[in-house]
Amino acid sequence: MHSVRHLIDIALKEDIGPGDITTESLIAPERSGIGTILAKEPLIIAGLDVAGQVFEQLDPNVVFKPAYQDGDAVGIGDVVAQVEGKLRALLMGERTALNFLQRLAGIATHVRSYVEALGHSKVRLVDTRKTTPGWRVLEKYAVRVGGAYNHRMGLYDGVLIKDNHVAVCGGVKKAIERIRKQMTHLLKIEVEVSELYQVKEALDAGADVIMLDNMDIHQIRAALALIGGKAAVEVSGGITQSSLKHLADTGVDIISAGALTHAARCMDLSMRIEAVN
Amino acid sequence: MHSVRHLIDIALKEDIGPGDITTESLIAPERSGIGTILAKEPLIIAGLDVAGQVFEQLDPNVVFKPAYQDGDAVGIGDVVAQVEGKLRALLMGERTALNFLQRLAGIATHVRSYVEALGHSKVRLVDTRKTTPGWRVLEKYAVRVGGAYNHRMGLYDGVLIKDNHVAVCGGVKKAIERIRKQMTHLLKIEVEVSELYQVKEALDAGADVIMLDNMDIHQIRAALALIGGKAAVEVSGGITQSSLKHLADTGVDIISAGALTHAARCMDLSMRIEAVN
Amino acid sequence: MHSVRHLIDIALKEDIGPGDITTESLIAPERSGIGTILAKEPLIIAGLDVAGQVFEQLDPNVVFKPAYQDGDAVGIGDVVAQVEGKLRALLMGERTALNFLQRLAGIATHVRSYVEALGHSKVRLVDTRKTTPGWRVLEKYAVRVGGAYNHRMGLYDGVLIKDNHVAVCGGVKKAIERIRKQMTHLLKIEVEVSELYQVKEALDAGADVIMLDNMDIHQIRAALALIGGKAAVEVSGGITQSSLKHLADTGVDIISAGALTHAARCMDLSMRIEAVN
Amino acid sequence: MHSVRHLIDIALKEDIGPGDITTESLIAPERSGIGTILAKEPLIIAGLDVAGQVFEQLDPNVVFKPAYQDGDAVGIGDVVAQVEGKLRALLMGERTALNFLQRLAGIATHVRSYVEALGHSKVRLVDTRKTTPGWRVLEKYAVRVGGAYNHRMGLYDGVLIKDNHVAVCGGVKKAIERIRKQMTHLLKIEVEVSELYQVKEALDAGADVIMLDNMDIHQIRAALALIGGKAAVEVSGGITQSSLKHLADTGVDIISAGALTHAARCMDLSMRIEAVN
Amino acid sequence: MHSVRHLIDIALKEDIGPGDITTESLIAPERSGIGTILAKEPLIIAGLDVAGQVFEQLDPNVVFKPAYQDGDAVGIGDVVAQVEGKLRALLMGERTALNFLQRLAGIATHVRSYVEALGHSKVRLVDTRKTTPGWRVLEKYAVRVGGAYNHRMGLYDGVLIKDNHVAVCGGVKKAIERIRKQMTHLLKIEVEVSELYQVKEALDAGADVIMLDNMDIHQIRAALALIGGKAAVEVSGGITQSSLKHLADTGVDIISAGALTHAARCMDLSMRIEAVN
Amino acid sequence: MHSVRHLIDIALKEDIGPGDITTESLIAPERSGIGTILAKEPLIIAGLDVAGQVFEQLDPNVVFKPAYQDGDAVGIGDVVAQVEGKLRALLMGERTALNFLQRLAGIATHVRSYVEALGHSKVRLVDTRKTTPGWRVLEKYAVRVGGAYNHRMGLYDGVLIKDNHVAVCGGVKKAIERIRKQMTHLLKIEVEVSELYQVKEALDAGADVIMLDNMDIHQIRAALALIGGKAAVEVSGGITQSSLKHLADTGVDIISAGALTHAARCMDLSMRIEAVN
């Protein structure tokens, strides 16, 4: 995950710049220590590898020992990981490592609660492209850690004809036909619709997946009846944890929720550092 | 703001990769359009320049016309900005521009509510280093837009002796003395303490700023009495919107709150695109 | 196409390095001229934008005037484009621009001859990942210019279970089942098989596309009979211009040929430069 | 060879992007295997180090064991190298490694046939700047592996006054005189001429090397007589394998042929991967 | 020190480019040797780590053994360090390593002579921003090695209101007041003045540090009397080694001298290389 | 000059980092001004383009108006250039632009004095590779501005067999013979010798240029007699301004002096900034 290494690099540079003036004045370079990362609230942990890499990019001799695996539930006060190495690296990496963990664990924890709300439903809960710029790969990873699935990574690995495309293209049918000719044969064609007549157009044009955008439960049921299994059905727009189960029971195949990533709250973690020499 | 251009670049690359397969199949490169960015809830807008740059980095001929200035209050349904240019650039930049706006406006809106809770207090409300990795400069900017102040940008532009430094250094006094010798004469020395005896040590050693970490209101009062104006006083730890006013009334100089950045919720904005040819 | 700008940058650097010692010694920086790019054999032109960008990255004031569009047939001695600007930029960009054109036109010309060999067949002729490292986006573009289609761009935008995957996975069926669970719902699943029993396995496991690798015409016919329209069929391996039509007549849906990119011959083009002051 | 590492990096990124969705879904990260690279036609191998580096940049723990050295002749079906390491790295690097090998071995094989056509002639066969953009260093290396020599690497490490320079400079003599004054004393001056009167001008102006461009055998003989050993003589333009020996026998010192790099055909190699756990 | 690695990288690239044609022609890649770096005049050594990194960036297996520590006085003919490794790495890194050492030792030696001229004065001798572009971090490090202190690293980590700021801001007082409102609470405010009335203005506005620019000894004494300990006092402008002691005796707190970095002379060092196989 | 733009970028980043806190607090972004760059001592100006680029990279709308051309002699107090644009860009670029000018003008001025000391001698005075890491291209440019010539740019564009090469190669003759076989035909072969017997060896082996390293005037005369015009002769080592003329009179062809770059003193320039609104 090359791009993650790059983001860590940027994060360390923006925090440390030309030097940590406090630490470099106070701590001799040869001193070593142990850092202990603790959860200060119950959470689903995610991003342990990233946190470890933060320290390793500062000093390749740091040893990062996770006490859990990504996806595990961690209780309040639990030790999440230990970091052994030069004190300078521990002190200079602390905040950046925690900043990664707090957000990724935040997403995993948030997603897990959605997944549990769904119970044993066969519906596939997926994320969207409403992610933090620079964090796409990481946030989509945390979604999987939480137990949900990914929609496409970006604009390059999936066809999704959105409302704005339809508007400037002259209708659902035209859009689907034009795209089918040019698309590689490995991709399905998904189209976003907000009216029932568009569902019919999409079906006639042979869409593989139909996304019902911001429809209410009655419209969704009508759309499902119309589609009758001839295309996969995704619902999207204003999904909340409480509406999830209800939606799943309609029989849709996929529920996509931007909230999985953009509405997650940062978890509270801290790091305690002790010197060993 | 060189680093912002770099983050936008990364954001566009992670979203578009080698190409937006939907848009490039559907929309001829010469077609133009107008995009309208709308607020879908009341918010303090922030990041308009960044949103504009997203489109300009895709196509230097795009014209971005903000309808507000950063810091303005925007109502539900209000047009925040318009974007004119090639349809491809509008469609390919839409999500990334909104992803920047939703987070920056989120922080500005969140901070503004804190600032208003403080009323006319002379206390200085500041952020921390609990920011999204890669976003330090932008999130600190949004804090200022919201009406609060910045603590140091990173480890390089301010001395802050934290609990972990004190622990491995053998006490507050030793730490301050060691650092004073080496520090450039343009920097003040701040030290984090959690006990009253440390406040005294810090005072004796000549700290310029004393940060009272996670003290309750009684401890804070005792510390203020002890300090008696001989150093500036910052309180930190577990600050919430409701405790703010109370804290300010104790007479502390500075209140720092990680929540300003890490607990902000993304705002809801959308973009409607219409073709003009 | 960000990555193309990067490749041009690398190409100019490897050729010019710290300076064109001949040109900088001989030609005053203010002198201007006109360059004329000529075809020295009949060809399908491709890469005109790239050639123009080469000069523009050297000097943004150069004006590049193509006389044709990518995909046009150009005759021997025909003027392909003219370049106006500083003589130094013309002389320093000449070889690099021609090096791009000779390869891209080579691929487009080569592909066009394949496409013509297919006549009016409905089969879809596609490329592979056998491209020049660093040139993926450009060579796949030239394939489209020549009139054929693209297979996936890389490992990230299409699922293709190849022989080596099947080998280490314990069979076609296992592989398909495992992947279906994890894959985003926008992607089809293609599997490469070389034996008829694998075709059956693939069908049973619900493959969307079945690639028949290196089968002879009899095996292909048998496979098609077995599949009976329940999956799309791609043939691959040892495709030559002369076997194309024959293969297409079997009724397969897709023919993929690495030769489209790796066996193309560079076309012969030259550039004549005249001073105007 | 810093620039090679950079090209490999680009090549891996364009192929893998944010992830190999097939391999990452199918193969657990801890599984290991052995890859065997085979020649599918007789060839002169070149680029083994590069192929090894491809895998090592994916995973530093991969062990690459070449069975030959660059420049060796390899028979059909021969094992060229073995690669041991994680299955994911083998599967994700396979195509890129082969794409490097097929081109570099292609050039070395092609050049070797030219060198053999020359027999024991003392003439120096050299390449040109007609290389694949991005590949200058690698393709010139493959030329040496094949047994020929390199002309200058680029515009920065050799003076070559070409036809276009002469045209805009007002003649061969002026060009040589102007350049001699400014050039570092470590470089010879070569000038391209196409007419006998220019040969004389070049001689008079003291050119160190005279390149006879596109002259027929009679003109070449006349030029050689005129020069009489007072400058080194290079012939260029339309060199084919069959005309080589003939040209060499005229007594010229150097023959340069763009065909060495731009007309080489990719060799056919494949890689078989087996799991060991 | 990430930025140092980057500068070394640039330095190696500008010197070696696509290859050291002499060394690569003469020395087989497997040969090893020992390099001995010698001082050819008495000097204070600085930059040993940087010199070691030069060789390690060329070849991670090189072993660099310093015989001194940065800050040590080295006599003529003394061995400063030894380097063991491949001959190619030694020969290709030699000049670049020496070029770093000669400048950094030059600054350290120069600064040391200033520091010694000050004797036991309590005044703090500091550098300025008059450093070699690209070398800020390194040259400021060499200043500390020489025994002096650093002023701010750049424009981002210290407030210094200079003459040009005062001019365009409408006076010292306005400038100080405006900046105090916006500045983080960790920074002091320094202002540059050249007239006594400005000293008074600065004092009244509460400047923390007052820089007396290009004042003569009488003006400095008058300013000191006026300030009376209410702000720290820095003198700057035309400081020479001979005026130092005199200035220090006035009782100023800080003397800043651009000459520490920009007037240092490169020291003379050489490297002798012997083969071991 | 791509690499110069990169060095300017690094220089601006190291000085400005995330922001010029003084200027951004004091000066509104829309304010404009005029900067005047003045010489504070007589000098040969060099680097005007670079200084202009510094401001243009900060703000493309800045207009830089040089009052002289590189190479001109400028008197004390003379206006060297004017810069018009936003005040922020002027204030933030000032120091970096001056830091470039002071060093480049320093080299040009220093070199000019050497050139004048040579008078009308036909000898060619050249620089060496003893340049500031990161500044090779710029410092060699300043040497030419001063009126001297460049030796090779780096290790890639000229063959120079140095003492260390000879030592590990087993003698001058072996080295020359080995290199002649592999070298492109556009390069001359230079060898460094320090003893007369080596001069003879070099001659016999056909060296094109012989560098006499650290020989005294008698040895140089003896070497010249031995060589008798059969190779060009360069002297090097311990060249000072006063020994120049003497050396030139011996009849050597080239004198190389590291002092041209490494012993140049920075010139004194300043910039005055005035607001226009």
Short mmCIF file of N, CA and C in Angstrom, two decimals, chain C residues 132-211:
data_model
loop_
_atom_site.label_atom_id
_atom_site.label_comp_id
_atom_site.label_asym_id
_atom_site.label_seq_id
_atom_site.Cartn_x
_atom_site.Cartn_y
_atom_site.Cartn_z
N THR C 132 4.37 -1.82 -22.77
CA THR C 132 5.67 -1.32 -22.34
C THR C 132 5.54 -0.70 -20.96
N PRO C 133 6.30 -1.17 -19.96
CA PRO C 133 6.21 -0.57 -18.63
C PRO C 133 6.35 0.96 -18.68
N GLY C 134 5.41 1.64 -18.05
CA GLY C 134 5.39 3.10 -18.06
C GLY C 134 4.43 3.67 -19.10
N TRP C 135 4.02 2.84 -20.05
CA TRP C 135 3.22 3.28 -21.20
C TRP C 135 1.79 2.73 -21.20
N ARG C 136 1.34 2.11 -20.16
CA ARG C 136 0.05 1.43 -20.17
C ARG C 136 -1.08 2.32 -20.71
N VAL C 137 -1.23 3.50 -20.13
CA VAL C 137 -2.33 4.38 -20.52
C VAL C 137 -2.20 4.79 -21.99
N LEU C 138 -0.98 5.10 -22.41
CA LEU C 138 -0.78 5.55 -23.79
C LEU C 138 -0.99 4.42 -24.80
N GLU C 139 -0.45 3.27 -24.51
CA GLU C 139 -0.58 2.19 -25.49
C GLU C 139 -2.03 1.71 -25.59
N LYS C 140 -2.73 1.70 -24.47
CA LYS C 140 -4.15 1.32 -24.52
C LYS C 140 -4.97 2.37 -25.27
N TYR C 141 -4.52 3.61 -25.17
CA TYR C 141 -5.17 4.66 -25.96
C TYR C 141 -4.95 4.41 -27.46
N ALA C 142 -3.72 4.09 -27.82
CA ALA C 142 -3.42 3.85 -29.24
C ALA C 142 -4.20 2.66 -29.79
N VAL C 143 -4.45 1.68 -28.94
CA VAL C 143 -5.27 0.54 -29.36
C VAL C 143 -6.67 1.02 -29.73
N ARG C 144 -7.23 1.90 -28.91
CA ARG C 144 -8.58 2.42 -29.23
C ARG C 144 -8.54 3.28 -30.49
N VAL C 145 -7.48 4.04 -30.65
CA VAL C 145 -7.33 4.84 -31.87
C VAL C 145 -7.33 3.93 -33.09
N GLY C 146 -6.68 2.77 -32.95
CA GLY C 146 -6.60 1.83 -34.08
C GLY C 146 -7.93 1.16 -34.36
N GLY C 147 -8.86 1.23 -33.41
CA GLY C 147 -10.20 0.68 -33.66
C GLY C 147 -10.54 -0.54 -32.84
N ALA C 148 -9.63 -0.98 -31.97
CA ALA C 148 -9.95 -2.12 -31.11
C ALA C 148 -10.37 -1.61 -29.73
N TYR C 149 -10.59 -2.55 -28.82
CA TYR C 149 -11.08 -2.21 -27.48
C TYR C 149 -10.03 -2.54 -26.43
N ASN C 150 -10.25 -2.03 -25.24
CA ASN C 150 -9.34 -2.35 -24.15
C ASN C 150 -9.90 -3.45 -23.26
N HIS C 151 -9.02 -4.36 -22.86
CA HIS C 151 -9.31 -5.23 -21.73
C HIS C 151 -9.09 -4.35 -20.49
N ARG C 152 -9.05 -4.90 -19.29
CA ARG C 152 -8.85 -4.06 -18.10
C ARG C 152 -7.54 -3.27 -18.20
N MET C 153 -7.48 -2.12 -17.51
CA MET C 153 -6.27 -1.29 -17.52
C MET C 153 -5.16 -1.93 -16.70
N GLY C 154 -5.54 -2.57 -15.61
CA GLY C 154 -4.52 -3.16 -14.75
C GLY C 154 -5.16 -4.15 -13.81
N LEU C 155 -4.46 -4.45 -12.76
CA LEU C 155 -4.93 -5.46 -11.82
C LEU C 155 -6.02 -4.94 -10.90
N TYR C 156 -6.29 -3.64 -10.97
CA TYR C 156 -7.17 -3.00 -10.00
C TYR C 156 -8.58 -2.78 -10.52
N ASP C 157 -8.80 -2.90 -11.81
CA ASP C 157 -10.11 -2.53 -12.35
C ASP C 157 -10.80 -3.66 -13.11
N GLY C 158 -10.44 -4.87 -12.77
CA GLY C 158 -11.12 -5.99 -13.39
C GLY C 158 -10.65 -7.28 -12.73
N VAL C 159 -11.57 -8.23 -12.58
CA VAL C 159 -11.20 -9.51 -11.99
C VAL C 159 -10.90 -10.48 -13.10
N LEU C 160 -9.70 -11.04 -13.10
CA LEU C 160 -9.36 -12.08 -14.06
C LEU C 160 -8.57 -13.15 -13.31
N ILE C 161 -9.22 -14.29 -13.15
CA ILE C 161 -8.58 -15.40 -12.44
C ILE C 161 -7.75 -16.16 -13.48
N LYS C 162 -6.42 -16.06 -13.37
CA LYS C 162 -5.56 -16.65 -14.40
C LYS C 162 -5.09 -18.04 -14.01
N ASP C 163 -4.42 -18.71 -14.93
CA ASP C 163 -3.95 -20.07 -14.68
C ASP C 163 -3.18 -20.18 -13.37
N ASN C 164 -2.27 -19.21 -13.11
CA ASN C 164 -1.50 -19.28 -11.88
C ASN C 164 -2.37 -19.13 -10.64
N HIS C 165 -3.43 -18.33 -10.73
CA HIS C 165 -4.35 -18.23 -9.60
C HIS C 165 -5.05 -19.56 -9.37
N VAL C 166 -5.54 -20.13 -10.46
CA VAL C 166 -6.25 -21.40 -10.34
C VAL C 166 -5.34 -22.45 -9.72
N ALA C 167 -4.09 -22.48 -10.18
CA ALA C 167 -3.15 -23.49 -9.69
C ALA C 167 -2.96 -23.39 -8.17
N VAL C 168 -2.74 -22.18 -7.67
CA VAL C 168 -2.43 -22.06 -6.24
C VAL C 168 -3.70 -22.01 -5.38
N CYS C 169 -4.86 -22.00 -6.03
CA CYS C 169 -6.12 -21.84 -5.31
C CYS C 169 -6.88 -23.14 -5.14
N GLY C 170 -6.44 -24.17 -5.86
CA GLY C 170 -7.13 -25.44 -5.76
C GLY C 170 -8.35 -25.52 -6.65
N GLY C 171 -8.25 -24.96 -7.85
CA GLY C 171 -9.32 -25.18 -8.81
C GLY C 171 -10.17 -23.97 -9.11
N VAL C 172 -10.80 -24.03 -10.26
CA VAL C 172 -11.61 -22.94 -10.79
C VAL C 172 -12.78 -22.61 -9.88
N LYS C 173 -13.44 -23.63 -9.41
CA LYS C 173 -14.68 -23.41 -8.66
C LYS C 173 -14.40 -22.67 -7.34
N LYS C 174 -13.43 -23.19 -6.62
CA LYS C 174 -13.04 -22.57 -5.36
C LYS C 174 -12.70 -21.09 -5.55
N ALA C 175 -11.94 -20.84 -6.59
CA ALA C 175 -11.48 -19.47 -6.84
C ALA C 175 -12.67 -18.55 -7.08
N ILE C 176 -13.59 -18.97 -7.93
CA ILE C 176 -14.72 -18.11 -8.25
C ILE C 176 -15.58 -17.85 -7.02
N GLU C 177 -15.80 -18.91 -6.25
CA GLU C 177 -16.65 -18.72 -5.07
C GLU C 177 -16.03 -17.77 -4.06
N ARG C 178 -14.74 -17.96 -3.84
CA ARG C 178 -14.09 -17.10 -2.87
C ARG C 178 -14.12 -15.62 -3.29
N ILE C 179 -13.93 -15.40 -4.55
CA ILE C 179 -13.84 -14.02 -5.03
C ILE C 179 -15.21 -13.34 -5.05
N ARG C 180 -16.26 -14.13 -5.32
CA ARG C 180 -17.57 -13.50 -5.46
C ARG C 180 -18.00 -12.81 -4.16
N LYS C 181 -17.61 -13.43 -3.05
CA LYS C 181 -18.00 -12.87 -1.76
C LYS C 181 -17.39 -11.49 -1.51
N GLN C 182 -16.17 -11.30 -1.99
CA GLN C 182 -15.46 -10.08 -1.61
C GLN C 182 -15.51 -8.95 -2.64
N MET C 183 -15.87 -9.31 -3.84
CA MET C 183 -15.74 -8.35 -4.92
C MET C 183 -16.83 -7.28 -4.86
N THR C 184 -16.49 -6.05 -5.23
CA THR C 184 -17.54 -5.04 -5.35
C THR C 184 -18.56 -5.50 -6.38
N HIS C 185 -19.78 -5.06 -6.19
CA HIS C 185 -20.88 -5.55 -7.04
C HIS C 185 -20.84 -4.98 -8.46
N LEU C 186 -19.86 -4.17 -8.75
CA LEU C 186 -19.78 -3.55 -10.09
C LEU C 186 -18.90 -4.32 -11.06
N LEU C 187 -18.26 -5.36 -10.56
CA LEU C 187 -17.31 -6.07 -11.41
C LEU C 187 -17.82 -7.45 -11.79
N LYS C 188 -17.59 -7.83 -13.06
CA LYS C 188 -17.85 -9.20 -13.48
C LYS C 188 -16.64 -10.06 -13.12
N ILE C 189 -16.84 -11.36 -13.14
CA ILE C 189 -15.74 -12.27 -12.83
C ILE C 189 -15.38 -13.04 -14.08
N GLU C 190 -14.09 -12.91 -14.47
CA GLU C 190 -13.61 -13.66 -15.64
C GLU C 190 -12.59 -14.69 -15.15
N VAL C 191 -12.62 -15.85 -15.81
CA VAL C 191 -11.67 -16.89 -15.41
C VAL C 191 -11.02 -17.47 -16.66
N GLU C 192 -9.72 -17.75 -16.54
CA GLU C 192 -8.97 -18.34 -17.65
C GLU C 192 -8.95 -19.85 -17.50
N VAL C 193 -9.34 -20.55 -18.57
CA VAL C 193 -9.32 -22.02 -18.51
C VAL C 193 -8.61 -22.55 -19.75
N SER C 194 -8.06 -23.77 -19.62
CA SER C 194 -7.37 -24.34 -20.78
C SER C 194 -7.90 -25.75 -21.10
N GLU C 195 -8.82 -26.21 -20.27
CA GLU C 195 -9.38 -27.56 -20.49
C GLU C 195 -10.90 -27.47 -20.43
N LEU C 196 -11.54 -28.41 -21.11
CA LEU C 196 -13.00 -28.38 -21.17
C LEU C 196 -13.64 -28.59 -19.80
N TYR C 197 -13.04 -29.46 -18.99
CA TYR C 197 -13.65 -29.72 -17.68
C TYR C 197 -13.64 -28.44 -16.83
N GLN C 198 -12.64 -27.58 -17.08
CA GLN C 198 -12.61 -26.31 -16.35
C GLN C 198 -13.73 -25.39 -16.83
N VAL C 199 -14.03 -25.45 -18.12
CA VAL C 199 -15.14 -24.65 -18.65
C VAL C 199 -16.41 -24.99 -17.87
N LYS C 200 -16.62 -26.25 -17.68
CA LYS C 200 -17.82 -26.68 -16.96
C LYS C 200 -17.83 -26.18 -15.51
N GLU C 201 -16.68 -26.34 -14.87
CA GLU C 201 -16.54 -25.84 -13.50
C GLU C 201 -16.86 -24.34 -13.43
N ALA C 202 -16.30 -23.61 -14.37
CA ALA C 202 -16.49 -22.15 -14.39
C ALA C 202 -17.95 -21.80 -14.55
N LEU C 203 -18.60 -22.51 -15.46
CA LEU C 203 -20.03 -22.29 -15.70
C LEU C 203 -20.84 -22.56 -14.43
N ASP C 204 -20.54 -23.68 -13.82
CA ASP C 204 -21.28 -24.07 -12.61
C ASP C 204 -21.09 -23.05 -11.50
N ALA C 205 -19.89 -22.51 -11.42
CA ALA C 205 -19.61 -21.55 -10.35
C ALA C 205 -20.12 -20.15 -10.69
N GLY C 206 -20.65 -20.00 -11.93
CA GLY C 206 -21.27 -18.72 -12.28
C GLY C 206 -20.33 -17.65 -12.79
N ALA C 207 -19.26 -18.04 -13.47
CA ALA C 207 -18.37 -17.05 -14.07
C ALA C 207 -19.14 -16.19 -15.07
N ASP C 208 -18.81 -14.91 -15.10
CA ASP C 208 -19.47 -14.03 -16.07
C ASP C 208 -18.80 -14.11 -17.44
N VAL C 209 -17.49 -14.26 -17.42
CA VAL C 209 -16.73 -14.35 -18.68
C VAL C 209 -15.75 -15.52 -18.55
N ILE C 210 -15.64 -16.31 -19.60
CA ILE C 210 -14.71 -17.45 -19.60
C ILE C 210 -13.69 -17.22 -20.70
N MET C 211 -12.42 -17.22 -20.31
CA MET C 211 -11.36 -17.04 -21.30
C MET C 211 -10.75 -18.39 -21.64
#
